[in-house]
PDB file of C-alpha atoms and ligand atoms in Angstrom:
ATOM      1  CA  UNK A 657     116.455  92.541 114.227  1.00 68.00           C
ATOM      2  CA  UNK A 658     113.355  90.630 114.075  1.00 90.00           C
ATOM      3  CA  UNK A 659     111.267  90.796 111.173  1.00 94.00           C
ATOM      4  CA  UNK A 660     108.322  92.005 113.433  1.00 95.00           C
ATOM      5  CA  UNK A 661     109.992  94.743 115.269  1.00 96.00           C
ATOM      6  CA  UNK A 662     110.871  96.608 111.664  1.00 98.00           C
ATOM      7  CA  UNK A 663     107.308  95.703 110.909  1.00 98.00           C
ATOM      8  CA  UNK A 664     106.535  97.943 114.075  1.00 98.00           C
ATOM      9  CA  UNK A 665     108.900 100.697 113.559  1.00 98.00           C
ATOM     10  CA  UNK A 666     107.788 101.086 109.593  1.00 98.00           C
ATOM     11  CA  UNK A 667     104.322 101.753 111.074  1.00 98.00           C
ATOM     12  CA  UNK A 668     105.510 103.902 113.724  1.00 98.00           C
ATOM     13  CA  UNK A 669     106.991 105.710 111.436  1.00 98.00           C
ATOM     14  CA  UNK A 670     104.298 106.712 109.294  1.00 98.00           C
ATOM     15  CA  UNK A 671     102.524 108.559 112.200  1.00 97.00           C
ATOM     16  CA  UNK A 672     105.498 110.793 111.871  1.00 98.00           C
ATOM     17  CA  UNK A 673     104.862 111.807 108.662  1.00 98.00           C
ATOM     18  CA  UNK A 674     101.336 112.629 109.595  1.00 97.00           C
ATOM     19  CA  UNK A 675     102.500 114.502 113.111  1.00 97.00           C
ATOM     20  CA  UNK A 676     104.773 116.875 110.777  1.00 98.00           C
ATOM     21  CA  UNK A 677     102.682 117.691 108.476  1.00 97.00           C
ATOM     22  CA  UNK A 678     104.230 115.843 105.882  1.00 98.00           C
ATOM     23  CA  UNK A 679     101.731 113.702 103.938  1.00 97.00           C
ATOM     24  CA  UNK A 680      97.330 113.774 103.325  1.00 94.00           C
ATOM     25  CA  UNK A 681      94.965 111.281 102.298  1.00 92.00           C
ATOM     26  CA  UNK A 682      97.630 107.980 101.616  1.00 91.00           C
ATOM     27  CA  UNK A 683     100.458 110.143  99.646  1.00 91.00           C
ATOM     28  CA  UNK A 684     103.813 109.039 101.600  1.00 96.00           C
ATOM     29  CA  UNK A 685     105.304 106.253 102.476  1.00 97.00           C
ATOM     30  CA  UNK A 686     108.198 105.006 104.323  1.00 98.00           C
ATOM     31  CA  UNK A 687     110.087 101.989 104.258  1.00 98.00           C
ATOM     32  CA  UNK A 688     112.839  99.788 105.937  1.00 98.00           C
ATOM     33  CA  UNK A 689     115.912  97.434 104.695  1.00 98.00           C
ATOM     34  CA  UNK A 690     115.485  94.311 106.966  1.00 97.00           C
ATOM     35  CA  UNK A 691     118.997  93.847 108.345  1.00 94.00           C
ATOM     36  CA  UNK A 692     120.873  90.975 107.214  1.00 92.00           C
ATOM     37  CA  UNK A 693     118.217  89.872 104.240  1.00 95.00           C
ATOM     38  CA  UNK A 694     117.271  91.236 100.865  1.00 96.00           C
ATOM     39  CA  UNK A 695     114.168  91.755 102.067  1.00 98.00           C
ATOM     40  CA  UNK A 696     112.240  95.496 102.644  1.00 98.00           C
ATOM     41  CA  UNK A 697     109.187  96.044 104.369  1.00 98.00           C
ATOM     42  CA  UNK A 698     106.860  99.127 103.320  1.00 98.00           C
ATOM     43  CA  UNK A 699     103.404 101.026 103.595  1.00 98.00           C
ATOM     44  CA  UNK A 700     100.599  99.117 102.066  1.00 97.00           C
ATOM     45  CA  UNK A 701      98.971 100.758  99.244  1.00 96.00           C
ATOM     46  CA  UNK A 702      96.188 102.818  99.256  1.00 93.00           C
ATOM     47  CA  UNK A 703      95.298 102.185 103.539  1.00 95.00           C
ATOM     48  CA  UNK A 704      94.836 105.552 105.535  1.00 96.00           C
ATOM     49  CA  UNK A 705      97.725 106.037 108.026  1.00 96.00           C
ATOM     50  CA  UNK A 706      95.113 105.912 111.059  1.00 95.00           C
ATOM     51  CA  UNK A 707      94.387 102.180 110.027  1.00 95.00           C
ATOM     52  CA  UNK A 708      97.917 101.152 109.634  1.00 97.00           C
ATOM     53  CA  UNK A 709      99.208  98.097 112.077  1.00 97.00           C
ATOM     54  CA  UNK A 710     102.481  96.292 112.175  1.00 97.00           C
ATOM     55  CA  UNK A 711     100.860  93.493 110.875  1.00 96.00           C
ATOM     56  CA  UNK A 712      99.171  95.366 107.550  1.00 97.00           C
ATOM     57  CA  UNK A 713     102.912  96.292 106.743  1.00 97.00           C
ATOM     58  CA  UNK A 714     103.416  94.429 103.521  1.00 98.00           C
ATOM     59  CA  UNK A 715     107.531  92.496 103.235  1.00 98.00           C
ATOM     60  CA  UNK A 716     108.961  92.708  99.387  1.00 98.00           C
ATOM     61  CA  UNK A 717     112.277  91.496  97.822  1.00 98.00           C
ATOM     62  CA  UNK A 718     114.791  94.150  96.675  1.00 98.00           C
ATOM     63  CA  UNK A 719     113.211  94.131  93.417  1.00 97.00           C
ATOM     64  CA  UNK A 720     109.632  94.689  94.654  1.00 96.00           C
ATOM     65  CA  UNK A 721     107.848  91.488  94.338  1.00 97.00           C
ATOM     66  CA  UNK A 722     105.547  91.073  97.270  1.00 97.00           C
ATOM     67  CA  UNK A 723     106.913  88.342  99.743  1.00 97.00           C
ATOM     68  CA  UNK A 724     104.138  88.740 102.504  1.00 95.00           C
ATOM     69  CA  UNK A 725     101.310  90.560 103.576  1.00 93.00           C
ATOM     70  CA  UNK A 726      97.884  90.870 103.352  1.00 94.00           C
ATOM     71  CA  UNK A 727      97.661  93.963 101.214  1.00 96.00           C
ATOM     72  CA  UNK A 728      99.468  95.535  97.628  1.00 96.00           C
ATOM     73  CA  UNK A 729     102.694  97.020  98.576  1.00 97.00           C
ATOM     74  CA  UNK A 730     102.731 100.383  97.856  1.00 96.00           C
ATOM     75  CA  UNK A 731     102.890 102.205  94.320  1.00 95.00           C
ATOM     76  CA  UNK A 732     106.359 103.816  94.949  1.00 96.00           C
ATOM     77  CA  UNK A 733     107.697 100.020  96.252  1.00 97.00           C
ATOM     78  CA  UNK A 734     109.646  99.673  92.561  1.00 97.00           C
ATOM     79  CA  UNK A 735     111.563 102.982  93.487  1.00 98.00           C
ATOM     80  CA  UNK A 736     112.054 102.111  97.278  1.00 98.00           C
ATOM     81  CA  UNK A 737     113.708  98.765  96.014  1.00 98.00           C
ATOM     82  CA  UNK A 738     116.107  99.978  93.414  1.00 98.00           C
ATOM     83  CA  UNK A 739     117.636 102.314  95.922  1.00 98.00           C
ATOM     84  CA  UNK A 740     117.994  99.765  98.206  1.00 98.00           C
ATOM     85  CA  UNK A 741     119.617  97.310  95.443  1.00 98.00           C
ATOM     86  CA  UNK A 742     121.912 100.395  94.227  1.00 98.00           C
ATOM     87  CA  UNK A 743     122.908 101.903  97.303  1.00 97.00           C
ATOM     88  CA  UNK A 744     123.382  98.963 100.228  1.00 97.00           C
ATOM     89  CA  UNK A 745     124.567 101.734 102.826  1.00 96.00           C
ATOM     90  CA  UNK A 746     120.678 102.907 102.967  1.00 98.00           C
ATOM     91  CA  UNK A 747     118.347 101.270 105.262  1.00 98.00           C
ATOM     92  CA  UNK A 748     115.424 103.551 105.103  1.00 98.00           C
ATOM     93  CA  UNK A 749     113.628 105.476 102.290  1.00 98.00           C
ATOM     94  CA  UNK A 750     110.851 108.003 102.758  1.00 98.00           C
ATOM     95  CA  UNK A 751     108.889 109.686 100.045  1.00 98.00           C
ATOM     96  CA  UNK A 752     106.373 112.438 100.604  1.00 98.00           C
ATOM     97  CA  UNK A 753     104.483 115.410  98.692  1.00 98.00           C
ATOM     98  CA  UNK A 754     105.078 118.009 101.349  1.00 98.00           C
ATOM     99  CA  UNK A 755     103.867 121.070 100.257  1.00 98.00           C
ATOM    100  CA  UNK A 756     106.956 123.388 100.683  1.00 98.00           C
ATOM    101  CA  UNK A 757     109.521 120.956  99.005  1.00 98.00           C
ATOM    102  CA  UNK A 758     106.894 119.907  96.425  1.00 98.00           C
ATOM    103  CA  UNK A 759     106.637 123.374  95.126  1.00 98.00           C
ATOM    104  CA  UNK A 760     110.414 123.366  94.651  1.00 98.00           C
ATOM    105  CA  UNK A 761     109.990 120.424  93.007  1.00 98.00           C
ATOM    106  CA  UNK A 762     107.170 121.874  90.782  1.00 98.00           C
ATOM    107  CA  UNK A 763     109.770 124.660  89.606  1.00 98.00           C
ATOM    108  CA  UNK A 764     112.709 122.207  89.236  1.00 98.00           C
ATOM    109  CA  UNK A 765     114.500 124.282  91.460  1.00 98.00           C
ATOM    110  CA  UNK A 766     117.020 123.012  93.820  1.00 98.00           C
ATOM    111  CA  UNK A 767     116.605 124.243  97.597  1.00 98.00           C
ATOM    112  CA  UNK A 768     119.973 126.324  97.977  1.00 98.00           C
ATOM    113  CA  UNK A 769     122.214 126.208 100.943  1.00 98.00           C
ATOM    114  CA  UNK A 770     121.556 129.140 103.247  1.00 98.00           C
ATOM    115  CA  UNK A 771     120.611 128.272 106.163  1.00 98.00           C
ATOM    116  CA  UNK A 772     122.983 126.338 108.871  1.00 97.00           C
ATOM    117  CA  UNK A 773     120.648 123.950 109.382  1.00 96.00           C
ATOM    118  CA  UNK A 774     120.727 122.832 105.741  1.00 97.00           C
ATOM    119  CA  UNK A 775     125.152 122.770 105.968  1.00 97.00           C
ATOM    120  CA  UNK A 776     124.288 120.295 108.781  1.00 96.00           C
ATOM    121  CA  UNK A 777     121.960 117.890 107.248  1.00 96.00           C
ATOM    122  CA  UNK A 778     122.308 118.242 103.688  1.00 97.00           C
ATOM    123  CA  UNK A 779     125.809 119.836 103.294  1.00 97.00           C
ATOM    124  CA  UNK A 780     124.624 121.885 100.346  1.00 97.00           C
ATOM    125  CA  UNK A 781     121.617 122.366  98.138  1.00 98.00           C
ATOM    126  CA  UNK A 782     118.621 119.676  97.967  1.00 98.00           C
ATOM    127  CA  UNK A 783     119.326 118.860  94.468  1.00 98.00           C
ATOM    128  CA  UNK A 784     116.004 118.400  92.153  1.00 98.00           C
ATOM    129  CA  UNK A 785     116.390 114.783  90.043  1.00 98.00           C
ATOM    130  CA  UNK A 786     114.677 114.042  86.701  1.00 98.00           C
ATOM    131  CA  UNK A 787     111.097 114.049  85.538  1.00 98.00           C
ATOM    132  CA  UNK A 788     110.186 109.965  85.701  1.00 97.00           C
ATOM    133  CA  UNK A 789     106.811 107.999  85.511  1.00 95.00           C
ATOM    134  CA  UNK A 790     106.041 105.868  88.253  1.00 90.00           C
ATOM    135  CA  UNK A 791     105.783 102.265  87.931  1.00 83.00           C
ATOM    136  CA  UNK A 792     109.587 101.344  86.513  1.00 88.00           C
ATOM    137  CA  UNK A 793     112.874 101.890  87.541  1.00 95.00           C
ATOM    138  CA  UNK A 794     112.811 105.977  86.073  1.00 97.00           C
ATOM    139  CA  UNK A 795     112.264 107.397  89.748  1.00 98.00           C
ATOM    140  CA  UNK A 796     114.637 105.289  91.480  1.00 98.00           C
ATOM    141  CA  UNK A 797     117.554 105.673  88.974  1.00 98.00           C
ATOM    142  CA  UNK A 798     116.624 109.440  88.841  1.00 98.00           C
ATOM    143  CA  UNK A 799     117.205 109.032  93.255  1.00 98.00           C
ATOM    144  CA  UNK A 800     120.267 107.461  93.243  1.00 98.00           C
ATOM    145  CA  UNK A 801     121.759 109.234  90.142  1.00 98.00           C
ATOM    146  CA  UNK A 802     121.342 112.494  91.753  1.00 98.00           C
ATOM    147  CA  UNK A 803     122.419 111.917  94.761  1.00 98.00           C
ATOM    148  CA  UNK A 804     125.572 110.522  94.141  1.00 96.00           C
ATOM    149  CA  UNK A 805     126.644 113.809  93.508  1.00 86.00           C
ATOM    150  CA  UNK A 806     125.960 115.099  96.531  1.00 93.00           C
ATOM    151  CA  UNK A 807     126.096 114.917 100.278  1.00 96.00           C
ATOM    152  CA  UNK A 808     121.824 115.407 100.851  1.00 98.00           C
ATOM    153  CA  UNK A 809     119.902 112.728 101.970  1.00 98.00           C
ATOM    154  CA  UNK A 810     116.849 114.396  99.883  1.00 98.00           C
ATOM    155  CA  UNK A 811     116.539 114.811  96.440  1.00 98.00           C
ATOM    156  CA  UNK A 812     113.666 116.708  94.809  1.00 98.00           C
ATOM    157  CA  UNK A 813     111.684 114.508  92.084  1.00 98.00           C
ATOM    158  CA  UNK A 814     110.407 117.179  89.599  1.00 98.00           C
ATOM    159  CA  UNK A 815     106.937 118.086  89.251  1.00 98.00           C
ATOM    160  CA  UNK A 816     105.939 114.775  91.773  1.00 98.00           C
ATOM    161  CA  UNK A 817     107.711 115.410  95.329  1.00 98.00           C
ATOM    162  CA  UNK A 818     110.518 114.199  97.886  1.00 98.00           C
ATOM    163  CA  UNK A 819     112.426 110.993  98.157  1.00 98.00           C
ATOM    164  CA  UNK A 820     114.652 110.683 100.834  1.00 98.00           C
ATOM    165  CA  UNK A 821     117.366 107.936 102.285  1.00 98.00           C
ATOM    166  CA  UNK A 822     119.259 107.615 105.236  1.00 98.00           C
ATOM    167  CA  UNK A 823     121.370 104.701 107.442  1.00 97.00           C
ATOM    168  CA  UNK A 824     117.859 103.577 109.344  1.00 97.00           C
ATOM    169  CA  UNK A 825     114.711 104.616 108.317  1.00 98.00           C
ATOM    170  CA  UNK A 826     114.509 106.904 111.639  1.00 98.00           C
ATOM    171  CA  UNK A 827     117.386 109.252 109.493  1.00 97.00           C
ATOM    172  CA  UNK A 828     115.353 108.909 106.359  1.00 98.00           C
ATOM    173  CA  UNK A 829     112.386 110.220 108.067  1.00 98.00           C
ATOM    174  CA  UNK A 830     114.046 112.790 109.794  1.00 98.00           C
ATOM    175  CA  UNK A 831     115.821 113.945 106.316  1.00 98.00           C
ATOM    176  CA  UNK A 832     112.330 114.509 105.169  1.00 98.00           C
ATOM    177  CA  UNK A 833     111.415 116.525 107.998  1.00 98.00           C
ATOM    178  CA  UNK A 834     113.962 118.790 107.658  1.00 98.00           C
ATOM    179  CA  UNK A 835     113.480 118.907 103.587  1.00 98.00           C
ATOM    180  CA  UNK A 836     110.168 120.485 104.824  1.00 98.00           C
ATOM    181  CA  UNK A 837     111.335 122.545 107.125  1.00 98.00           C
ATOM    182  CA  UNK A 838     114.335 124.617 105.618  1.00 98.00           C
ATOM    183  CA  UNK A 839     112.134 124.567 101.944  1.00 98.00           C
ATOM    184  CA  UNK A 840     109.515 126.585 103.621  1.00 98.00           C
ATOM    185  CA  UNK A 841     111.920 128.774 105.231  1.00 98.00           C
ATOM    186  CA  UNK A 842     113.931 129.510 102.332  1.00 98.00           C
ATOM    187  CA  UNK A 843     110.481 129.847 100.753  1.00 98.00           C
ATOM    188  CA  UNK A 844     110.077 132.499 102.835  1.00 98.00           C
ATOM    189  CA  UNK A 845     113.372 134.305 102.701  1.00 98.00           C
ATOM    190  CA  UNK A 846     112.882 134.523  98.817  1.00 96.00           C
ATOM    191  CA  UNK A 847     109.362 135.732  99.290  1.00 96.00           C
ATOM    192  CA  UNK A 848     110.950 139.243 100.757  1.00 95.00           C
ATOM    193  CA  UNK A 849     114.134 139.127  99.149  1.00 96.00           C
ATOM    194  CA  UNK A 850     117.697 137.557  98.161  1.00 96.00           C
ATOM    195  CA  UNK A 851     118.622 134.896 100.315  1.00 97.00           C
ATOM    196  CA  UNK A 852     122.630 135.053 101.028  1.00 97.00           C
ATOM    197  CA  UNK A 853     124.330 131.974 100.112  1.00 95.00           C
ATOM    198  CA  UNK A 854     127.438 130.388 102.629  1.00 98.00           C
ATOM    199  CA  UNK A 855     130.914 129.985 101.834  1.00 97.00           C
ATOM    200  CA  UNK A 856     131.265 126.668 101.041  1.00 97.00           C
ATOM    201  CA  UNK A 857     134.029 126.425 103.055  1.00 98.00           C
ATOM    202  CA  UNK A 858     131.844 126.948 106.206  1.00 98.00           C
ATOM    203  CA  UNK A 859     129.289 125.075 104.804  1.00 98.00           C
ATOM    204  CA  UNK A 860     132.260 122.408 105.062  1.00 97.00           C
ATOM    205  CA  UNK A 861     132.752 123.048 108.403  1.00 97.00           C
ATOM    206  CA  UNK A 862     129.119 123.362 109.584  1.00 97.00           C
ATOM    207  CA  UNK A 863     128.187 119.630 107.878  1.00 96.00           C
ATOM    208  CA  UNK A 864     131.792 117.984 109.396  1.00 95.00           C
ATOM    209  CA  UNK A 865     130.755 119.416 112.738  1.00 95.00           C
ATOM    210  CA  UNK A 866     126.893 117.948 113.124  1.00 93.00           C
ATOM    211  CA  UNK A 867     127.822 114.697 111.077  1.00 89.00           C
ATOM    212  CA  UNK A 868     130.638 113.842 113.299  1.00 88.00           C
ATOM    213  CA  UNK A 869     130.986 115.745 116.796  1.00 81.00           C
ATOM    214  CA  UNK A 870     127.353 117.007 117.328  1.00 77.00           C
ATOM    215  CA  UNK A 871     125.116 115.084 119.939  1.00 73.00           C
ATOM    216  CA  UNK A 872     125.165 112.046 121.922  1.00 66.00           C
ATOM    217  CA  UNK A 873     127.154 109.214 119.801  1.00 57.00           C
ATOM    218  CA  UNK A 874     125.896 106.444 121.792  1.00 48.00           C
ATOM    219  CA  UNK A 875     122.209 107.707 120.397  1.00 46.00           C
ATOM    220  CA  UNK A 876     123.197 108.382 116.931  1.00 49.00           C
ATOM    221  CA  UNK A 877     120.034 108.092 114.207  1.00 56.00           C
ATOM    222  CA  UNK A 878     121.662 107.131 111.894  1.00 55.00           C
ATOM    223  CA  UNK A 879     121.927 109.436 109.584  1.00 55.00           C
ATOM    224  CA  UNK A 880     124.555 109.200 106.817  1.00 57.00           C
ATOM    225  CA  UNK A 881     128.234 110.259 106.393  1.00 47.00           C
ATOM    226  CA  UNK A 882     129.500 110.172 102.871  1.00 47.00           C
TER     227      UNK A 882
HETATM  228 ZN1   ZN B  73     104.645 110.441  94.930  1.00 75.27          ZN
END
């Protein structure tokens, strides 16, 4: 894949962050493993997603340092590129303060499993990860500790907001779709009540199913089976 199309598809995929909801002013970002190299490409920092072009997408190495572009990568590039050196399965990261998740993350309070739509995509809870300041390695060792104890491709940062992976960066957005979507329902749930937790054992069955036999393979996004 040609440096230039990821270029594209990075910016493409920001306006999906925007058309979900996800992200205001410049606070999200997504970002791409360019197959075959140890190279990434990301949202520049601080640019509105309205003025974002394939060509203002900014190429780093793996451990951040900008390779080309016109603009600063972004601020969250350090964390982007430690998951990528620590986890070479992942070839898209998203991060995001949607409002739902975030204010899971504000309580440190992981998003429990009970809906079936969080069995399929995130076979369990969306775990929260540490406290970190941005700028080192603290949030990306805080992603990739966390969730390599579980199946989610999300993992709630506490008190900042939502990183998520997947195989392409198409998954990782989609992961952080959903992340909004079944916080704010669960939200909900616990506004009016209890919500009832699944059996893990169907919870099991429900992630097996959508991971492996659900949809059209020859389409598959590319989400990730661990
Ligand atoms: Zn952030």
């Amino acid at each position: 894949m040609s440096l230039q199309l990821v270029r594209r598809q990075v910016c493409e995929l920001h306006a999906e962050l925007v058309r979900y909801g996800l992200v205001v002013w410049t606070a999200g970002n997504v970002s791409a493993r360019v197959p075959g190299e140890d190279l990434m490409v990301i949202k520049p920092s601080g640019v509105g997603y309205e003025e974002l072009t394939p060509e203002a997408m900014v190429v780093c190495d793996l451990d951040g340092n900008l390779v080309a572009g016109d603009y600063a990568p972004s601020s969250d590039t350090a964390a982007h590129a430690y998951v990528y050196r620590h986890r070479p399965d992942v070839g898209g990261v998203v991060h995001t303060h949607s409002t739902y998740a975030s204010a899971w993350a504000a309580r440190g309070e992981p998003v429990p499993c009970v809906l079936t739509a969080m069995a399929d995509e995130f076979g369990g809870e969306i775990p929260v990860g540490p406290f970190a300041l941005i700028g080192g390695d603290d949030i990306g060792r805080g992603i990739v500790e966390t969730l390599d104890g579980h199946r989610s491709p999300a993992v709630l940062m506490r008190n900042h907001g939502v990183f998520t992976i997947g195989r392409t960066a198409k998954a990782a957005v989609k992961a952080a779709v959903m992340t909004e979507d079944v916080a704010r329902t669960v939200h909900l749930a616990r506004a009016y009540g209890e919500p009832v937790p699944i059996d893990g054992k169907d919870v099991d069955a429900l992630y097996d199913r959508y991971q492996n036999v659900y949809g059209q393979r020859s389409t598959t996004d590319g989400a990730i089976v661990r």
